[in-house]
């Protein structure tokens, strides 16, 4: 590789980095998150969906998958009424592969949701309870290889659905992040087989150029025998 070509690529990368930093600094959601003390701008995605669909209510049992750095967790704590006398009015269990600074009233599990032992720890934490709401903002580390990244994303969506079918109350709801593209329409059909309503949400804080979308599945379908439809 010639020095000229290498220098051109380096300059282009620097310009790209500067553009990202400028957009980040000037982002109104980043600025609002800083003022309010949220850990990331992603808080406003959940805030908008919650205002529209009334997801979180005091006394609810909530599971937050892919929680780090914790902005969605912060929003749920607020919606549950905050910590009073050292406890939440409800339960909130957060899980992520990455570490997360503690939040009062929140039970945190660090581990990979793709690992059955980690899932078992989450099940044990529920202590026989079922969830009113399962949030999944999980996304894989992207490799840049489209087919591989789509497969990894779809695997996480399916794991969230599988867990929800086992541990969600009949009238509970699942809110999961997905990406429009390969595997998306098939996943929507999966949700429709198991839930009475599947709603699409694209909050304003989710950048328009992003393929990111949120799917809200409500009210699990029950067969006449009292069993849920097979996956």
mmCIF file of C-alpha atoms in Angstrom:
data_model
loop_
_atom_site.group_PDB
_atom_site.id
_atom_site.type_symbol
_atom_site.label_atom_id
_atom_site.label_comp_id
_atom_site.label_asym_id
_atom_site.label_seq_id
_atom_site.Cartn_x
_atom_site.Cartn_y
_atom_site.Cartn_z
ATOM 1 C CA UNK A 1 0.000 0.000 0.000
ATOM 2 C CA UNK A 2 1.385 3.411 -0.932
ATOM 3 C CA UNK A 3 1.894 6.061 1.751
ATOM 4 C CA UNK A 4 -0.420 8.361 -0.206
ATOM 5 C CA UNK A 5 -3.300 5.884 -0.117
ATOM 6 C CA UNK A 6 -2.735 5.125 3.572
ATOM 7 C CA UNK A 7 -2.689 8.828 4.431
ATOM 8 C CA UNK A 8 -5.910 9.392 2.476
ATOM 9 C CA UNK A 9 -7.649 6.605 4.378
ATOM 10 C CA UNK A 10 -6.385 7.949 7.708
ATOM 11 C CA UNK A 11 -7.609 11.453 6.865
ATOM 12 C CA UNK A 12 -11.009 10.080 5.862
ATOM 13 C CA UNK A 13 -11.269 8.171 9.151
ATOM 14 C CA UNK A 14 -10.394 11.300 11.121
ATOM 15 C CA UNK A 15 -13.051 13.296 9.273
ATOM 16 C CA UNK A 16 -15.585 10.573 10.007
ATOM 17 C CA UNK A 17 -14.636 10.541 13.692
ATOM 18 C CA UNK A 18 -14.930 14.323 13.908
ATOM 19 C CA UNK A 19 -18.351 14.239 12.244
ATOM 20 C CA UNK A 20 -19.548 11.581 14.711
ATOM 21 C CA UNK A 21 -18.268 13.570 17.700
ATOM 22 C CA UNK A 22 -19.925 16.763 16.463
ATOM 23 C CA UNK A 23 -23.227 14.984 15.850
ATOM 24 C CA UNK A 24 -23.030 13.359 19.278
ATOM 25 C CA UNK A 25 -22.309 16.640 21.090
ATOM 26 C CA UNK A 26 -25.099 18.462 19.262
ATOM 27 C CA UNK A 27 -27.625 15.629 19.622
ATOM 28 C CA UNK A 28 -30.606 16.992 21.628
ATOM 29 C CA UNK A 29 -31.177 13.579 23.224
ATOM 30 C CA UNK A 30 -27.553 13.390 24.363
ATOM 31 C CA UNK A 31 -27.886 16.877 25.831
ATOM 32 C CA UNK A 32 -31.177 15.994 27.540
ATOM 33 C CA UNK A 33 -29.708 12.766 28.934
ATOM 34 C CA UNK A 34 -26.795 14.718 30.393
ATOM 35 C CA UNK A 35 -29.150 17.228 32.035
ATOM 36 C CA UNK A 36 -31.406 14.550 33.491
ATOM 37 C CA UNK A 37 -28.633 12.198 34.558
ATOM 38 C CA UNK A 38 -29.526 9.314 32.236
ATOM 39 C CA UNK A 39 -26.608 7.101 31.296
ATOM 40 C CA UNK A 40 -27.333 7.292 27.563
ATOM 41 C CA UNK A 41 -29.671 8.890 25.040
ATOM 42 C CA UNK A 42 -31.397 5.492 24.677
ATOM 43 C CA UNK A 43 -33.483 6.402 27.741
ATOM 44 C CA UNK A 44 -35.694 8.549 25.525
ATOM 45 C CA UNK A 45 -36.565 5.621 23.271
ATOM 46 C CA UNK A 46 -38.157 3.809 26.194
ATOM 47 C CA UNK A 47 -39.691 6.996 27.609
ATOM 48 C CA UNK A 48 -41.542 7.652 24.346
ATOM 49 C CA UNK A 49 -42.783 4.085 23.995
ATOM 50 C CA UNK A 50 -43.827 3.978 27.652
ATOM 51 C CA UNK A 51 -45.794 7.222 27.335
ATOM 52 C CA UNK A 52 -47.649 5.818 24.344
ATOM 53 C CA UNK A 53 -48.225 2.273 25.573
ATOM 54 C CA UNK A 54 -48.057 2.586 29.387
ATOM 55 C CA UNK A 55 -45.593 -0.250 29.758
ATOM 56 C CA UNK A 56 -44.431 0.171 33.350
ATOM 57 C CA UNK A 57 -46.719 0.496 36.360
ATOM 58 C CA UNK A 58 -45.971 0.451 40.089
ATOM 59 C CA UNK A 59 -45.861 -3.075 41.454
ATOM 60 C CA UNK A 60 -44.784 -4.631 38.148
ATOM 61 C CA UNK A 61 -42.154 -7.319 37.755
ATOM 62 C CA UNK A 62 -39.814 -6.160 34.979
ATOM 63 C CA UNK A 63 -36.836 -7.833 33.305
ATOM 64 C CA UNK A 64 -34.372 -5.652 31.401
ATOM 65 C CA UNK A 65 -32.221 -7.668 28.969
ATOM 66 C CA UNK A 66 -29.191 -5.969 27.460
ATOM 67 C CA UNK A 67 -29.389 -3.367 30.201
ATOM 68 C CA UNK A 68 -25.896 -1.799 30.263
ATOM 69 C CA UNK A 69 -25.076 1.018 30.694
ATOM 70 C CA UNK A 70 -28.429 1.261 32.461
ATOM 71 C CA UNK A 71 -30.463 4.092 30.954
ATOM 72 C CA UNK A 72 -33.541 1.912 30.383
ATOM 73 C CA UNK A 73 -33.113 0.562 33.898
ATOM 74 C CA UNK A 74 -33.143 4.137 35.227
ATOM 75 C CA UNK A 75 -36.380 4.880 33.359
ATOM 76 C CA UNK A 76 -38.062 1.740 34.725
ATOM 77 C CA UNK A 77 -37.024 2.643 38.275
ATOM 78 C CA UNK A 78 -38.659 6.049 37.811
ATOM 79 C CA UNK A 79 -41.821 4.523 36.365
ATOM 80 C CA UNK A 80 -42.041 2.073 39.266
ATOM 81 C CA UNK A 81 -42.103 5.067 41.585
ATOM 82 C CA UNK A 82 -38.465 5.108 42.623
ATOM 83 C CA UNK A 83 -36.897 3.575 45.694
ATOM 84 C CA UNK A 84 -38.802 4.144 48.934
ATOM 85 C CA UNK A 85 -37.694 2.790 52.280
ATOM 86 C CA UNK A 86 -34.922 0.992 50.451
ATOM 87 C CA UNK A 87 -37.160 -0.883 48.013
ATOM 88 C CA UNK A 88 -38.954 -0.535 44.701
ATOM 89 C CA UNK A 89 -42.722 -0.797 44.324
ATOM 90 C CA UNK A 90 -42.224 -3.894 42.205
ATOM 91 C CA UNK A 91 -39.167 -5.798 40.990
ATOM 92 C CA UNK A 92 -36.578 -5.015 38.369
ATOM 93 C CA UNK A 93 -33.969 -7.534 37.277
ATOM 94 C CA UNK A 94 -31.380 -6.271 34.784
ATOM 95 C CA UNK A 95 -28.988 -8.459 32.805
ATOM 96 C CA UNK A 96 -26.089 -7.738 30.513
ATOM 97 C CA UNK A 97 -22.879 -9.293 29.260
ATOM 98 C CA UNK A 98 -21.066 -6.105 30.278
ATOM 99 C CA UNK A 99 -20.672 -4.773 33.822
ATOM 100 C CA UNK A 100 -23.083 -2.070 34.922
ATOM 101 C CA UNK A 101 -22.794 0.427 37.760
ATOM 102 C CA UNK A 102 -25.340 -0.408 40.439
ATOM 103 C CA UNK A 103 -28.725 1.302 40.612
ATOM 104 C CA UNK A 104 -30.627 1.356 43.894
ATOM 105 C CA UNK A 105 -33.385 -1.239 44.072
ATOM 106 C CA UNK A 106 -32.221 -3.125 40.971
ATOM 107 C CA UNK A 107 -31.031 -6.732 40.905
ATOM 108 C CA UNK A 108 -28.245 -7.046 38.335
ATOM 109 C CA UNK A 109 -26.913 -10.208 36.709
ATOM 110 C CA UNK A 110 -23.791 -10.019 34.589
ATOM 111 C CA UNK A 111 -23.600 -12.734 31.985
ATOM 112 C CA UNK A 112 -24.297 -13.793 28.420
ATOM 113 C CA UNK A 113 -28.002 -14.387 27.781
ATOM 114 C CA UNK A 114 -26.991 -17.010 25.223
ATOM 115 C CA UNK A 115 -25.515 -19.080 28.074
ATOM 116 C CA UNK A 116 -28.039 -21.487 29.624
ATOM 117 C CA UNK A 117 -26.383 -21.169 33.047
ATOM 118 C CA UNK A 118 -26.870 -17.396 32.974
ATOM 119 C CA UNK A 119 -30.516 -17.829 31.991
ATOM 120 C CA UNK A 120 -30.931 -20.261 34.889
ATOM 121 C CA UNK A 121 -29.556 -17.614 37.275
ATOM 122 C CA UNK A 122 -32.175 -15.220 35.942
ATOM 123 C CA UNK A 123 -34.930 -17.805 36.407
ATOM 124 C CA UNK A 124 -33.797 -18.443 39.976
ATOM 125 C CA UNK A 125 -33.847 -14.702 40.683
ATOM 126 C CA UNK A 126 -37.511 -14.613 39.677
ATOM 127 C CA UNK A 127 -38.247 -17.022 42.558
ATOM 128 C CA UNK A 128 -41.251 -18.469 40.802
ATOM 129 C CA UNK A 129 -42.691 -15.114 39.771
ATOM 130 C CA UNK A 130 -43.687 -14.300 36.218
ATOM 131 C CA UNK A 131 -42.846 -10.994 34.602
ATOM 132 C CA UNK A 132 -45.329 -8.276 33.683
ATOM 133 C CA UNK A 133 -42.879 -6.816 31.203
ATOM 134 C CA UNK A 134 -39.733 -8.062 29.482
ATOM 135 C CA UNK A 135 -37.562 -5.466 27.782
ATOM 136 C CA UNK A 136 -34.868 -6.542 25.343
ATOM 137 C CA UNK A 137 -32.475 -3.953 23.975
ATOM 138 C CA UNK A 138 -29.929 -6.660 23.195
ATOM 139 C CA UNK A 139 -27.774 -6.458 20.081
ATOM 140 C CA UNK A 140 -24.690 -8.450 19.104
ATOM 141 C CA UNK A 141 -21.248 -7.009 18.520
ATOM 142 C CA UNK A 142 -21.253 -6.318 14.789
ATOM 143 C CA UNK A 143 -18.622 -7.886 12.574
ATOM 144 C CA UNK A 144 -19.476 -5.950 9.436
ATOM 145 C CA UNK A 145 -20.430 -9.179 7.676
ATOM 146 C CA UNK A 146 -24.115 -8.686 6.899
ATOM 147 C CA UNK A 147 -25.311 -12.293 6.905
ATOM 148 C CA UNK A 148 -23.429 -13.171 10.096
ATOM 149 C CA UNK A 149 -24.631 -10.058 11.930
ATOM 150 C CA UNK A 150 -28.239 -10.693 10.875
ATOM 151 C CA UNK A 151 -28.028 -14.277 12.131
ATOM 152 C CA UNK A 152 -26.588 -13.172 15.493
ATOM 153 C CA UNK A 153 -29.301 -10.543 15.889
ATOM 154 C CA UNK A 154 -32.090 -12.979 15.018
ATOM 155 C CA UNK A 155 -30.718 -15.487 17.521
ATOM 156 C CA UNK A 156 -31.011 -12.921 20.322
ATOM 157 C CA UNK A 157 -34.566 -12.023 19.266
ATOM 158 C CA UNK A 158 -35.549 -15.670 19.338
ATOM 159 C CA UNK A 159 -33.967 -16.220 22.760
ATOM 160 C CA UNK A 160 -35.906 -13.241 24.146
ATOM 161 C CA UNK A 161 -39.136 -14.648 22.709
ATOM 162 C CA UNK A 162 -38.440 -18.129 24.075
ATOM 163 C CA UNK A 163 -37.778 -16.724 27.536
ATOM 164 C CA UNK A 164 -40.903 -14.569 27.386
ATOM 165 C CA UNK A 165 -43.107 -17.522 26.486
ATOM 166 C CA UNK A 166 -41.878 -19.333 29.574
ATOM 167 C CA UNK A 167 -41.736 -16.498 32.100
ATOM 168 C CA UNK A 168 -44.198 -13.800 31.054
ATOM 169 C CA UNK A 169 -47.637 -13.445 32.592
ATOM 170 C CA UNK A 170 -50.518 -14.172 30.185
ATOM 171 C CA UNK A 171 -51.339 -10.463 29.991
ATOM 172 C CA UNK A 172 -47.658 -9.456 30.052
ATOM 173 C CA UNK A 173 -45.774 -7.690 27.292
ATOM 174 C CA UNK A 174 -42.493 -8.121 25.477
ATOM 175 C CA UNK A 175 -40.698 -5.118 23.985
ATOM 176 C CA UNK A 176 -37.747 -6.144 21.855
ATOM 177 C CA UNK A 177 -35.324 -4.309 19.619
ATOM 178 C CA UNK A 178 -35.004 -5.652 16.098
ATOM 179 C CA UNK A 179 -33.451 -4.525 12.837
ATOM 180 C CA UNK A 180 -35.313 -4.306 9.578
ATOM 181 C CA UNK A 181 -33.632 -6.583 7.078
ATOM 182 C CA UNK A 182 -32.836 -10.274 6.910
ATOM 183 C CA UNK A 183 -34.907 -12.283 9.381
ATOM 184 C CA UNK A 184 -37.093 -9.350 10.464
ATOM 185 C CA UNK A 185 -40.356 -10.332 8.756
ATOM 186 C CA UNK A 186 -39.974 -13.927 9.930
ATOM 187 C CA UNK A 187 -39.549 -12.746 13.511
ATOM 188 C CA UNK A 188 -42.653 -10.563 13.295
ATOM 189 C CA UNK A 189 -44.591 -13.628 12.135
ATOM 190 C CA UNK A 190 -43.221 -15.610 15.080
ATOM 191 C CA UNK A 191 -44.457 -12.955 17.479
ATOM 192 C CA UNK A 192 -47.879 -12.936 15.829
ATOM 193 C CA UNK A 193 -48.184 -16.691 16.322
ATOM 194 C CA UNK A 194 -47.752 -16.294 20.066
ATOM 195 C CA UNK A 195 -49.262 -12.881 20.879
ATOM 196 C CA UNK A 196 -52.632 -11.330 20.154
ATOM 197 C CA UNK A 197 -51.170 -7.960 19.174
ATOM 198 C CA UNK A 198 -47.772 -7.020 17.749
ATOM 199 C CA UNK A 199 -47.095 -3.304 17.427
ATOM 200 C CA UNK A 200 -44.235 -1.578 15.624
ATOM 201 C CA UNK A 201 -42.601 1.397 17.333
ATOM 202 C CA UNK A 202 -39.946 3.744 15.940
ATOM 203 C CA UNK A 203 -39.315 6.344 18.668
ATOM 204 C CA UNK A 204 -37.961 9.753 17.669
ATOM 205 C CA UNK A 205 -34.735 9.090 19.569
ATOM 206 C CA UNK A 206 -34.035 6.157 17.235
ATOM 207 C CA UNK A 207 -32.170 7.746 14.341
ATOM 208 C CA UNK A 208 -34.169 7.690 11.125
ATOM 209 C CA UNK A 209 -31.286 6.337 9.068
ATOM 210 C CA UNK A 210 -30.978 3.366 11.417
ATOM 211 C CA UNK A 211 -32.669 0.031 10.643
ATOM 212 C CA UNK A 212 -33.437 -0.227 14.372
ATOM 213 C CA UNK A 213 -37.083 -0.822 15.244
ATOM 214 C CA UNK A 214 -38.941 -1.897 18.372
ATOM 215 C CA UNK A 215 -41.620 -4.571 18.448
ATOM 216 C CA UNK A 216 -44.176 -4.644 21.240
ATOM 217 C CA UNK A 217 -45.929 -7.985 21.686
ATOM 218 C CA UNK A 218 -49.018 -7.987 23.916
ATOM 219 C CA UNK A 219 -51.228 -10.704 25.439
ATOM 220 C CA UNK A 220 -50.013 -14.218 24.821
ATOM 221 C CA UNK A 221 -52.324 -16.521 22.898
ATOM 222 C CA UNK A 222 -53.700 -19.472 24.864
ATOM 223 C CA UNK A 223 -55.047 -22.595 23.193
ATOM 224 C CA UNK A 224 -58.255 -24.282 24.319
ATOM 225 C CA UNK A 225 -56.196 -26.796 26.265
ATOM 226 C CA UNK A 226 -54.581 -23.943 28.182
ATOM 227 C CA UNK A 227 -51.240 -24.394 26.472
ATOM 228 C CA UNK A 228 -49.370 -21.778 24.501
ATOM 229 C CA UNK A 229 -48.833 -22.339 20.774
ATOM 230 C CA UNK A 230 -45.748 -24.362 19.931
ATOM 231 C CA UNK A 231 -42.678 -22.372 18.913
#
